[in-house]
PDB file of C-alpha atoms in Angstrom:
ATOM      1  CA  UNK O   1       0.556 -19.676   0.498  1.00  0.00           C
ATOM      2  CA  UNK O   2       2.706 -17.929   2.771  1.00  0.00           C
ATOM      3  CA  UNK O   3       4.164 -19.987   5.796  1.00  0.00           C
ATOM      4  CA  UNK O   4       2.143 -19.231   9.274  1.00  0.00           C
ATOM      5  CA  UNK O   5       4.957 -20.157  11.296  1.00  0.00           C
ATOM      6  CA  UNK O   6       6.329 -16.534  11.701  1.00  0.00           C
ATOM      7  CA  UNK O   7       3.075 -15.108  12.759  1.00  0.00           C
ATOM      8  CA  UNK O   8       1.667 -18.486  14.993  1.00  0.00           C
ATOM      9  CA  UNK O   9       1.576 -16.619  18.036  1.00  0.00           C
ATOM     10  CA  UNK O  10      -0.358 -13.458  16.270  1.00  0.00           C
ATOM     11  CA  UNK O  11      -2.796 -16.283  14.585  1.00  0.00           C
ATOM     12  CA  UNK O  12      -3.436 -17.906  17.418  1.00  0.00           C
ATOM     13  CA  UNK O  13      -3.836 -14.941  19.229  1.00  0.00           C
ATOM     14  CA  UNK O  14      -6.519 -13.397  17.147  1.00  0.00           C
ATOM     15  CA  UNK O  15      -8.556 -17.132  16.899  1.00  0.00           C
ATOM     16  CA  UNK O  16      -9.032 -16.976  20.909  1.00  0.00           C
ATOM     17  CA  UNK O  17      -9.751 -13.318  21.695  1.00  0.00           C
ATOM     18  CA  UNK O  18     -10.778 -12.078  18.011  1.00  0.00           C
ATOM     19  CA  UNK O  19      -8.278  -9.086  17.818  1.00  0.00           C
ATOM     20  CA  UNK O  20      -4.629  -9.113  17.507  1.00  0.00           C
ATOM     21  CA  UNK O  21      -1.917  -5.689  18.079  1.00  0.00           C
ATOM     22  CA  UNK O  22       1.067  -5.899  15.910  1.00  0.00           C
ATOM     23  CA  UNK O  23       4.026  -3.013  16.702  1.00  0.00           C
ATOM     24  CA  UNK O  24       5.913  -1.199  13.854  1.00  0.00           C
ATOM     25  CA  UNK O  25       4.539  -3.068  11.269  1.00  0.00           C
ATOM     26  CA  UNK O  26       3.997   0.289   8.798  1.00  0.00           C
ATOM     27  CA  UNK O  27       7.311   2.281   7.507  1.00  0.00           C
ATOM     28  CA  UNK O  28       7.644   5.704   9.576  1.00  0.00           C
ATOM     29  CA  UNK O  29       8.384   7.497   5.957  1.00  0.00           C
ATOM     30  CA  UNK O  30       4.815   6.072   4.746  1.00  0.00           C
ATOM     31  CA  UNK O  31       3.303   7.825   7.731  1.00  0.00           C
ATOM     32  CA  UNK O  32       5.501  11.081   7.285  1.00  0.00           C
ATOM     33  CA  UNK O  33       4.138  10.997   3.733  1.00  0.00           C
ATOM     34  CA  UNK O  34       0.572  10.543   4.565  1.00  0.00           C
ATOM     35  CA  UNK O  35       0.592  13.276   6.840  1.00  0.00           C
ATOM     36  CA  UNK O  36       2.457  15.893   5.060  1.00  0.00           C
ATOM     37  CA  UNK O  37      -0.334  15.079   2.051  1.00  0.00           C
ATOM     38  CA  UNK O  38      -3.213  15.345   4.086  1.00  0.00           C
ATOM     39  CA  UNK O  39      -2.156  19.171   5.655  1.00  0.00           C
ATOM     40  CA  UNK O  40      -1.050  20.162   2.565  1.00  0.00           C
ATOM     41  CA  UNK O  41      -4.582  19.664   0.885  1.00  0.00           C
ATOM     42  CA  UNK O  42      -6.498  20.762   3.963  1.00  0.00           C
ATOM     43  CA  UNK O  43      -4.496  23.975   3.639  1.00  0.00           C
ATOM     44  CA  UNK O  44      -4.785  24.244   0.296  1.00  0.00           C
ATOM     45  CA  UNK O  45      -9.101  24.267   0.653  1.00  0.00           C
ATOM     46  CA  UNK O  46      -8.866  25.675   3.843  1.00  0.00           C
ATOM     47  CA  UNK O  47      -6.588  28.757   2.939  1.00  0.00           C
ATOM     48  CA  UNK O  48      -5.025  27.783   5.933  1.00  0.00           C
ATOM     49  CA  UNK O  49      -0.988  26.900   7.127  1.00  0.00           C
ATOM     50  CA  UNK O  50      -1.810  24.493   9.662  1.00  0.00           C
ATOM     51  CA  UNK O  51       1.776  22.855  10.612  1.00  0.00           C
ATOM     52  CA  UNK O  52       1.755  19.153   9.711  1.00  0.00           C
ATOM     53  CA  UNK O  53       1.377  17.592  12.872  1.00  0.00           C
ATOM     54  CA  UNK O  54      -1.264  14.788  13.615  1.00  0.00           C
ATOM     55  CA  UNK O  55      -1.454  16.589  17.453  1.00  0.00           C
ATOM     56  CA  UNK O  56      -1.684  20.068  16.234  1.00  0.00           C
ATOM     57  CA  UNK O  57      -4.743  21.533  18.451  1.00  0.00           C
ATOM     58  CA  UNK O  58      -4.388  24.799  15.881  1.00  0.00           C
ATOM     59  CA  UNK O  59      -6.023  22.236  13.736  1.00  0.00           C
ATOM     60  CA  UNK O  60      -9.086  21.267  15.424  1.00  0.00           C
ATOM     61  CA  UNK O  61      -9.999  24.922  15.647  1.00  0.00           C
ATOM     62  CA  UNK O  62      -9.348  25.453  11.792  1.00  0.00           C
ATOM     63  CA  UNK O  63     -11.095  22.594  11.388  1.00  0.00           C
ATOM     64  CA  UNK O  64     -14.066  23.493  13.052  1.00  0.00           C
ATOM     65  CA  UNK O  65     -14.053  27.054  11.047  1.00  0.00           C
ATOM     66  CA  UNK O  66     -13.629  25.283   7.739  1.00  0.00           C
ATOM     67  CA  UNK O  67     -16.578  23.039   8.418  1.00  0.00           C
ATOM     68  CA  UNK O  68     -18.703  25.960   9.316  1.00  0.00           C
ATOM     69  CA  UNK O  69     -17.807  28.023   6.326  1.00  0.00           C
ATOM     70  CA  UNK O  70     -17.871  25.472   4.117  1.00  0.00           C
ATOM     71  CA  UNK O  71     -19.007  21.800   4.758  1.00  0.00           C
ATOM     72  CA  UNK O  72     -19.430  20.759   1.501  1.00  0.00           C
ATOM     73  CA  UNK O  73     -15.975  21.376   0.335  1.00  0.00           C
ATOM     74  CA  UNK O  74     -14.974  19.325   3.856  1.00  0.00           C
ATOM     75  CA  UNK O  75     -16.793  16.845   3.020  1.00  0.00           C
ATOM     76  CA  UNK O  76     -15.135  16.272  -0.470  1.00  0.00           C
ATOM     77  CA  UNK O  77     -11.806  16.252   0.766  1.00  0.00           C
ATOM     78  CA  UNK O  78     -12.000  13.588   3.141  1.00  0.00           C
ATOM     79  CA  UNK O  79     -13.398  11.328   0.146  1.00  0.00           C
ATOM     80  CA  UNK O  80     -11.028  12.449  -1.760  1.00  0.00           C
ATOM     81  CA  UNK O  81      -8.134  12.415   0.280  1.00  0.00           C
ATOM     82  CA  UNK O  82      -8.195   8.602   0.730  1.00  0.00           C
ATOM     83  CA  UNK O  83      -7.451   7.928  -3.104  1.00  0.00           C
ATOM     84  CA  UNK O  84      -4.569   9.765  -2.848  1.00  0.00           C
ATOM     85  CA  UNK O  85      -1.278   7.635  -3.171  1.00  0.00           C
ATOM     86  CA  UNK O  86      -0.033   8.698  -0.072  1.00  0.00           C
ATOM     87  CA  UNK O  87      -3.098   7.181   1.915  1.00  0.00           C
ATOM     88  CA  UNK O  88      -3.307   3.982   0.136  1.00  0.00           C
ATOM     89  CA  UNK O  89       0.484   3.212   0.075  1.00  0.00           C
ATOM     90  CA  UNK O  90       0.244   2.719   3.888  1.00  0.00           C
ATOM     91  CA  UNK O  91      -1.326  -0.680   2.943  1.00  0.00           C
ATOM     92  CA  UNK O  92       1.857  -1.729   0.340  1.00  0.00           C
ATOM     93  CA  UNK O  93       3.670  -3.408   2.881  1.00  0.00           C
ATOM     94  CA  UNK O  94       4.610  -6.815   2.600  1.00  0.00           C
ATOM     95  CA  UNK O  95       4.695  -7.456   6.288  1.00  0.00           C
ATOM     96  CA  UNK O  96       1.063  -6.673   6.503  1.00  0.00           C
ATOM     97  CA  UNK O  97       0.022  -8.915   3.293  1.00  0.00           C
ATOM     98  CA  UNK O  98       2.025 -11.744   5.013  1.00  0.00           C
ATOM     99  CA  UNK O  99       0.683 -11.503   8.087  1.00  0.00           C
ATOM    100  CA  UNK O 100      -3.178 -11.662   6.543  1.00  0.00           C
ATOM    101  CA  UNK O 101      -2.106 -14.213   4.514  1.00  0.00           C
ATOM    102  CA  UNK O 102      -0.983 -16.012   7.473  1.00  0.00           C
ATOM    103  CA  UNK O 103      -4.546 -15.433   8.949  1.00  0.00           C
ATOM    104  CA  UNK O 104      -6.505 -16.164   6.346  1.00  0.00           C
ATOM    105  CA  UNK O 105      -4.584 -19.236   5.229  1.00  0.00           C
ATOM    106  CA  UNK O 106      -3.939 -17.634   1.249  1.00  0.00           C
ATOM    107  CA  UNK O 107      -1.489 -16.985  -0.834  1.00  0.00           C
ATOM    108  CA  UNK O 108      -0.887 -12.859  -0.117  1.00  0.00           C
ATOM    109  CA  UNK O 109      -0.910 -11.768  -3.826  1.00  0.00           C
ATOM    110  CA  UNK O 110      -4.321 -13.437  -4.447  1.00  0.00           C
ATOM    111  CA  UNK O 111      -6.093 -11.100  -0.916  1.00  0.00           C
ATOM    112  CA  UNK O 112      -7.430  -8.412  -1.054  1.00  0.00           C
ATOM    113  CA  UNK O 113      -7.573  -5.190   0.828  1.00  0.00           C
ATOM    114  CA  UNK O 114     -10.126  -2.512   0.126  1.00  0.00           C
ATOM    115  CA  UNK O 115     -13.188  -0.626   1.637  1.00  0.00           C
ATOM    116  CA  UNK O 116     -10.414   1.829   2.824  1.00  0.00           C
ATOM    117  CA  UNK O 117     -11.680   4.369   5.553  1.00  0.00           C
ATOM    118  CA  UNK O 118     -10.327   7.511   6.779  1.00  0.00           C
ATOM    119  CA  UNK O 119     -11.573   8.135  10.021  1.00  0.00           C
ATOM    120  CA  UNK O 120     -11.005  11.482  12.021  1.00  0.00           C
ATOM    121  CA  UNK O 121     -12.207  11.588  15.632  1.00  0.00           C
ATOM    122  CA  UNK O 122     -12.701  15.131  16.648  1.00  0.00           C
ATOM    123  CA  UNK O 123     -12.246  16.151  20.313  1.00  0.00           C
ATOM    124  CA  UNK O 124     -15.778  15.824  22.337  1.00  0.00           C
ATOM    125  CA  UNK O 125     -17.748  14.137  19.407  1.00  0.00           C
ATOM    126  CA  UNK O 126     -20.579  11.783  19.881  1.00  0.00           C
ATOM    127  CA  UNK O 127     -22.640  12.498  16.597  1.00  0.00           C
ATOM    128  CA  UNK O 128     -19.767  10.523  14.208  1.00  0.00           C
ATOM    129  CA  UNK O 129     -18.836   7.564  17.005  1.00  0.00           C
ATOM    130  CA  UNK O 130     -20.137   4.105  16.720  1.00  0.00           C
ATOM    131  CA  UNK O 131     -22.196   2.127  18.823  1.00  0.00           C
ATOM    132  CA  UNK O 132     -21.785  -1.418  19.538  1.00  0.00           C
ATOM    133  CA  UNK O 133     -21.323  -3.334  16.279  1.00  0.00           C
ATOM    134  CA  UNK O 134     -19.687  -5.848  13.803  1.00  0.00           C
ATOM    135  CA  UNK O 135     -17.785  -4.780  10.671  1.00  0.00           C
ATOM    136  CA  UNK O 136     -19.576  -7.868   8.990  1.00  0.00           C
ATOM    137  CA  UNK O 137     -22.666  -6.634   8.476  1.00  0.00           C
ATOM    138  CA  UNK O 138     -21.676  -3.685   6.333  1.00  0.00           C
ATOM    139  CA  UNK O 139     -19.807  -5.863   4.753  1.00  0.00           C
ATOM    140  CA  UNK O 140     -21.219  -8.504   2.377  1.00  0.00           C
ATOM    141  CA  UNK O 141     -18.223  -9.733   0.263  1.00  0.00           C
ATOM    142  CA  UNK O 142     -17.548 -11.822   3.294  1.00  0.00           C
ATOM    143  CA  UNK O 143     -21.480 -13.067   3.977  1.00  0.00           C
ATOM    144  CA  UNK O 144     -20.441 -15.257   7.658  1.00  0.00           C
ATOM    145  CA  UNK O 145     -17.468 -12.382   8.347  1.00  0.00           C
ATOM    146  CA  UNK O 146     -15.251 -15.417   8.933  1.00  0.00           C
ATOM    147  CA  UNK O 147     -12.702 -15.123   6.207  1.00  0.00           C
ATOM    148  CA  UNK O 148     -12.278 -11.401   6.515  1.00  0.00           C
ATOM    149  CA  UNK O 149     -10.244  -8.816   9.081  1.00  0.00           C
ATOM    150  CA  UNK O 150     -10.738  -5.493   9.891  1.00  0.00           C
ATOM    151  CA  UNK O 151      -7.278  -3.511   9.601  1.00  0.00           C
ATOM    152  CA  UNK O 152      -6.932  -0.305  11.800  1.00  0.00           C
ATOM    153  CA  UNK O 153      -3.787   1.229  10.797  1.00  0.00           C
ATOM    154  CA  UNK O 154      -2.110   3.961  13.571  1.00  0.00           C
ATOM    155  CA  UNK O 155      -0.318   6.940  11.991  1.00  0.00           C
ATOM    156  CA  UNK O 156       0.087   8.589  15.847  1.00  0.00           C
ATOM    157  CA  UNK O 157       0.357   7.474  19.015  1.00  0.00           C
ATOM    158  CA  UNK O 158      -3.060   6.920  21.002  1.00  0.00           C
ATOM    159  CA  UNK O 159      -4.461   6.990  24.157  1.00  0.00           C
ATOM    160  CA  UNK O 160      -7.677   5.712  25.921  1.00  0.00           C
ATOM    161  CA  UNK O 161      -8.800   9.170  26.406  1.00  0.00           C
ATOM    162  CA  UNK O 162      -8.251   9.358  22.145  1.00  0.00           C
ATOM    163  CA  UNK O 163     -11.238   7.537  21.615  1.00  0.00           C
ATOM    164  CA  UNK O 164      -9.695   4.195  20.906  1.00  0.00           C
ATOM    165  CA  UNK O 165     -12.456   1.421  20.076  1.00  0.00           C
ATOM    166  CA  UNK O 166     -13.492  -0.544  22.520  1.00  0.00           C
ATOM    167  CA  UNK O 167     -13.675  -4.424  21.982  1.00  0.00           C
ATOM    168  CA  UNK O 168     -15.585  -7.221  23.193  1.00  0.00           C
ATOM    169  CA  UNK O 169     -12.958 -10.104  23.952  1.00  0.00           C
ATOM    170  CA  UNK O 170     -14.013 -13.182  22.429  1.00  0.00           C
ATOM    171  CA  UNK O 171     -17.356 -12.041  20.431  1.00  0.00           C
ATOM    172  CA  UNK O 172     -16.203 -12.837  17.380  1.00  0.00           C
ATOM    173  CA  UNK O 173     -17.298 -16.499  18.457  1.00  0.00           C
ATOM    174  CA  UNK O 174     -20.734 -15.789  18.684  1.00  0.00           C
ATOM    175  CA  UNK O 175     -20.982 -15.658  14.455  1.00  0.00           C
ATOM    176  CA  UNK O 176     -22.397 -12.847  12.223  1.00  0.00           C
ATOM    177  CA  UNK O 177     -25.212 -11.947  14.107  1.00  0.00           C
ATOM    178  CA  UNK O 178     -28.469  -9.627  13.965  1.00  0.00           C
ATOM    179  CA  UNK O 179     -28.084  -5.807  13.840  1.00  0.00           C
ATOM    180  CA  UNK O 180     -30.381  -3.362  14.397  1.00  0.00           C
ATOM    181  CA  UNK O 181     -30.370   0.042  12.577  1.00  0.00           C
ATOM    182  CA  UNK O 182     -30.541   3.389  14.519  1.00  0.00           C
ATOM    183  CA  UNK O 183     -30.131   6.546  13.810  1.00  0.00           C
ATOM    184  CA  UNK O 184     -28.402   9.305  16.370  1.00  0.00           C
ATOM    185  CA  UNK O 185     -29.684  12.948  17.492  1.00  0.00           C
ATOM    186  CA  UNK O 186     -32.477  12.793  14.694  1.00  0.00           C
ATOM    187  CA  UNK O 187     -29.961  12.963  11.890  1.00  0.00           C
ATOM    188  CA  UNK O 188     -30.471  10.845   8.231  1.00  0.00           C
ATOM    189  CA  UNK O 189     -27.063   8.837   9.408  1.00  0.00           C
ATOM    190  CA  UNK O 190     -28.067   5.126   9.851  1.00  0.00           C
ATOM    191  CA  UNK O 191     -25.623   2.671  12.015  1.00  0.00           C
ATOM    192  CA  UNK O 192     -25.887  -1.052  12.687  1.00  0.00           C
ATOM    193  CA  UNK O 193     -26.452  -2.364  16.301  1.00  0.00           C
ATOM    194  CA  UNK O 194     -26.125  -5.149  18.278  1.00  0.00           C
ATOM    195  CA  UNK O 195     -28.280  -5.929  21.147  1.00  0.00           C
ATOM    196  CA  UNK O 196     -27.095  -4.951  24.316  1.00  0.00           C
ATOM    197  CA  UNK O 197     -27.151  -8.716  25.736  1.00  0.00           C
ATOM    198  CA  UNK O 198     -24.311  -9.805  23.855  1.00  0.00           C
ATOM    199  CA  UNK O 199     -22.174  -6.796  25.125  1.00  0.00           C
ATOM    200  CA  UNK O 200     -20.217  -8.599  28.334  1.00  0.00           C
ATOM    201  CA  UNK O 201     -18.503  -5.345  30.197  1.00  0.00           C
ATOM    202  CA  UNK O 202     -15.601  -8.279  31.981  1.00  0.00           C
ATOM    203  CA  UNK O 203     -14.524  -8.404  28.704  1.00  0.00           C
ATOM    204  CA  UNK O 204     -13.537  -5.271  27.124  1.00  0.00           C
ATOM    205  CA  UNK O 205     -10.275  -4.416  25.695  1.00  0.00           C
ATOM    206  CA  UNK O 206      -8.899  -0.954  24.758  1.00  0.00           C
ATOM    207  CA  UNK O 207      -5.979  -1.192  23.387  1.00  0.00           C
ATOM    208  CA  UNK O 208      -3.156   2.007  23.115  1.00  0.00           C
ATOM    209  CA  UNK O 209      -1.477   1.471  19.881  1.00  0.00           C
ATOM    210  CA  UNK O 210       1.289   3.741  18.701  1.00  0.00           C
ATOM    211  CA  UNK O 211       2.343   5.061  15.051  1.00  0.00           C
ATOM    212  CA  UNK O 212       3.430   2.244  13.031  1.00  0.00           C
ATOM    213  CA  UNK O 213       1.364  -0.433  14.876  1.00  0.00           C
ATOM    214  CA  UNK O 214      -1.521  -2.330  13.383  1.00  0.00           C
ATOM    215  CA  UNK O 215      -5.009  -3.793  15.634  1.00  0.00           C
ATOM    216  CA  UNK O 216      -6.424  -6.890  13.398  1.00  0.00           C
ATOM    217  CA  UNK O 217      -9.536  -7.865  14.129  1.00  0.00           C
ATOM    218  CA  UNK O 218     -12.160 -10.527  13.224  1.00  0.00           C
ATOM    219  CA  UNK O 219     -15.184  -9.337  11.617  1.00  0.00           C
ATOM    220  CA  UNK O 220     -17.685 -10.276  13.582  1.00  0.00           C
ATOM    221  CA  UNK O 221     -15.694  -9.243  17.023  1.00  0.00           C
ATOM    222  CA  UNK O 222     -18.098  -6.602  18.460  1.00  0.00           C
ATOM    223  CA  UNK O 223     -16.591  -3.284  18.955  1.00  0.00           C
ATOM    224  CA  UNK O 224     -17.693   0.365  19.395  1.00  0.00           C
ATOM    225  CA  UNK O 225     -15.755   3.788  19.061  1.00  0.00           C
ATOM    226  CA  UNK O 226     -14.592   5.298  21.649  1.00  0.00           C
ATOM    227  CA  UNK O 227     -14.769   9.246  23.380  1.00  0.00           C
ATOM    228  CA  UNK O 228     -12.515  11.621  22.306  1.00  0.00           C
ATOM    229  CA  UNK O 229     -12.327  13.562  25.702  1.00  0.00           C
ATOM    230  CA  UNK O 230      -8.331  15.347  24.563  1.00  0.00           C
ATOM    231  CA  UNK O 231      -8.221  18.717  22.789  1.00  0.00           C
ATOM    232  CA  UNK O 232      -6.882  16.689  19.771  1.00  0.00           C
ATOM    233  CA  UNK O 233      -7.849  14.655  16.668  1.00  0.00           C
ATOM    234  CA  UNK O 234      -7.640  11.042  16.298  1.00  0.00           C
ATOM    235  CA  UNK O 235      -6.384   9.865  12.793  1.00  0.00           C
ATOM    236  CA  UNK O 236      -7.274   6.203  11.596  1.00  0.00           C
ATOM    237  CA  UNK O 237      -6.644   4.562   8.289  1.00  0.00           C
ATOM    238  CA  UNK O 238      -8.596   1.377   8.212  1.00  0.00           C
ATOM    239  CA  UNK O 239      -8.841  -0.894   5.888  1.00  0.00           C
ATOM    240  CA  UNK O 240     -10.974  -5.078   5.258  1.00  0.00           C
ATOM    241  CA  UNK O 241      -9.067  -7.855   4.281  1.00  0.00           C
ATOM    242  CA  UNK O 242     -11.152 -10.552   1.921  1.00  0.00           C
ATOM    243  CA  UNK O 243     -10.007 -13.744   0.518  1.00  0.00           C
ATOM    244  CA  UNK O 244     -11.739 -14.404  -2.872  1.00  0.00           C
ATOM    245  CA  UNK O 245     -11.523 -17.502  -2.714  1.00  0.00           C
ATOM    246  CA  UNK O 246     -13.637 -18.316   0.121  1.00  0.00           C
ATOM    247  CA  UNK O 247     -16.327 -20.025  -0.315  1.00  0.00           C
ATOM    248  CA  UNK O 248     -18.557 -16.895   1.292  1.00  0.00           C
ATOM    249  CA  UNK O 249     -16.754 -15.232  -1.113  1.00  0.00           C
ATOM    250  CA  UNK O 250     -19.584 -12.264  -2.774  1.00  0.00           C
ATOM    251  CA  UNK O 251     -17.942 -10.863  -6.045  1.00  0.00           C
ATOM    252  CA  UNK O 252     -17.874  -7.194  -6.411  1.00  0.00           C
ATOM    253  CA  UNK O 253     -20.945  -5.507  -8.351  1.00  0.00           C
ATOM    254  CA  UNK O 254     -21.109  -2.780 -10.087  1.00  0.00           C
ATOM    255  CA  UNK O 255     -24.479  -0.841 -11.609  1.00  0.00           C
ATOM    256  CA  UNK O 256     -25.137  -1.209 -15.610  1.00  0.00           C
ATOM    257  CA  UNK O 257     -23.959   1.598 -17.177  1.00  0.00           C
ATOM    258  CA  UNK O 258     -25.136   2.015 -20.874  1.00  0.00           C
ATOM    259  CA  UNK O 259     -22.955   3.496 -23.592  1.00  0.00           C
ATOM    260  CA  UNK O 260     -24.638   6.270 -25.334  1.00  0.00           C
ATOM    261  CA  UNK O 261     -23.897   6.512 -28.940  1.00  0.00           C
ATOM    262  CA  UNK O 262     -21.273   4.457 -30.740  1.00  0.00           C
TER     263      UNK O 262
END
């Protein structure tokens, strides 16, 4: 296991307040990478040449025309754009896998990091933001949420007005608790909630990270997304943390699949 004395302060941080914001902890040339490959395949289904640039307003207007003219082919490419090698080499850094090693008191090559999300948060969105929740109840690998993290990795520099999340200070102590599922502007899209009751307004945090940062959080801490009120996209690669060897540990399952012929 690795030694927590490095990260104490970071540990200790994240115990007491449930969230912890870690500068230039992810290579610049990663991020370069990652967003050279994501405009180049947008452009390439788009038959657009968007300049690769996370701030690029041109964007949000192709974007917008892309989805109109073709959703479904949208759609694909933001599920397929996070199995690209470019996206998921932002989490191969040893600095990160040391530091949730530190938190979650394992050895870093036994953790694991998956559930990998690309998130885009489009200028003046509310159908696609998140109301007041907790990462552990989407989660069951981690059944109490209290030997996982949430990792929300910045590739550009953000602002409140972004559409940061918002976090509840200090929730995380409250446990895993009830959510209740809701729907938004009569779509098929189901989110978990927590009751309003828990949500103490004294305590919220929005944090401004920058590219290269990291914002850890517990799983349980509450949180919601933001508002996008800028004339440009947000870009978030996020990403759970699980240690298998917890003893809320769920395995992964997968559905039977039956061989046909032999």
């Amino acid at each position: 296991m690795q030694s927590t004395n490095k990260y104490l302060d970071q540990v200790q941080h994240l115990r007491e307040f449930g969230y912890v914001h870690i500068k230039s902890i992810i290579n610049q040339s990663k991020i370069d990478d990652f967003r050279d490959t994501f405009f180049s395949l947008f452009n390439f289904y788009s038959h657009n040449k968007v300049e690769s640039n996370f701030d690029s307003e041109e964007f949000v207007l192709k974007l917008n025309e892309f989805r109109k003219k073709d959703p479904d082919t949208l759609h694909g490419l933001f599920r397929t754009f996070k199995h690209t090698y470019a996206f998921n080499n932002l989490f191969n850094e040893r600095a990160l896998y040391s530091l949730i090693s530190s938190i979650l008191k394992e050895a870093y090559l036994n953790l694991i990091i998956a559930e990998n999300q690309f998130r885009l948060d489009e200028p003046n969105d509310r159908l696609f933001t998140l109301e007041w929740h907790q990462d552990s109840t989407y989660y069951e690998q981690d059944r109490n949420g209290k030997d996982s993290l949430v990792i929300n990795m910045c590739v550009q520099n953000n602002t409140s007005e972004m559409g940061v999340p918002r976090l509840i200070q200090g929730s995380h102590k409250l446990g895993k608790l009830e959510n209740n599922k809701i729907t938004k502007f009569n779509t098929n899209v189901e989110q978990n909630k927590v009751d309003n009751s828990y949500i103490d307004k004294e305590k919220i945090k929005i944090i401004e990270p920058d590219a290269g940062d990291i914002v850890i959080y517990d799983m349980n801490l509450i949180h919601q997304s933001g508002y996008n009120s800028t004339q440009k996209a947000r870009f978030s690669v996020i990403g759970r943390a699980f240690n298998p060897k917890s003893t809320d540990y769920h395995h992964y399952y997968y559905p039977r699949k039956e061989l046909i012929g032999k």
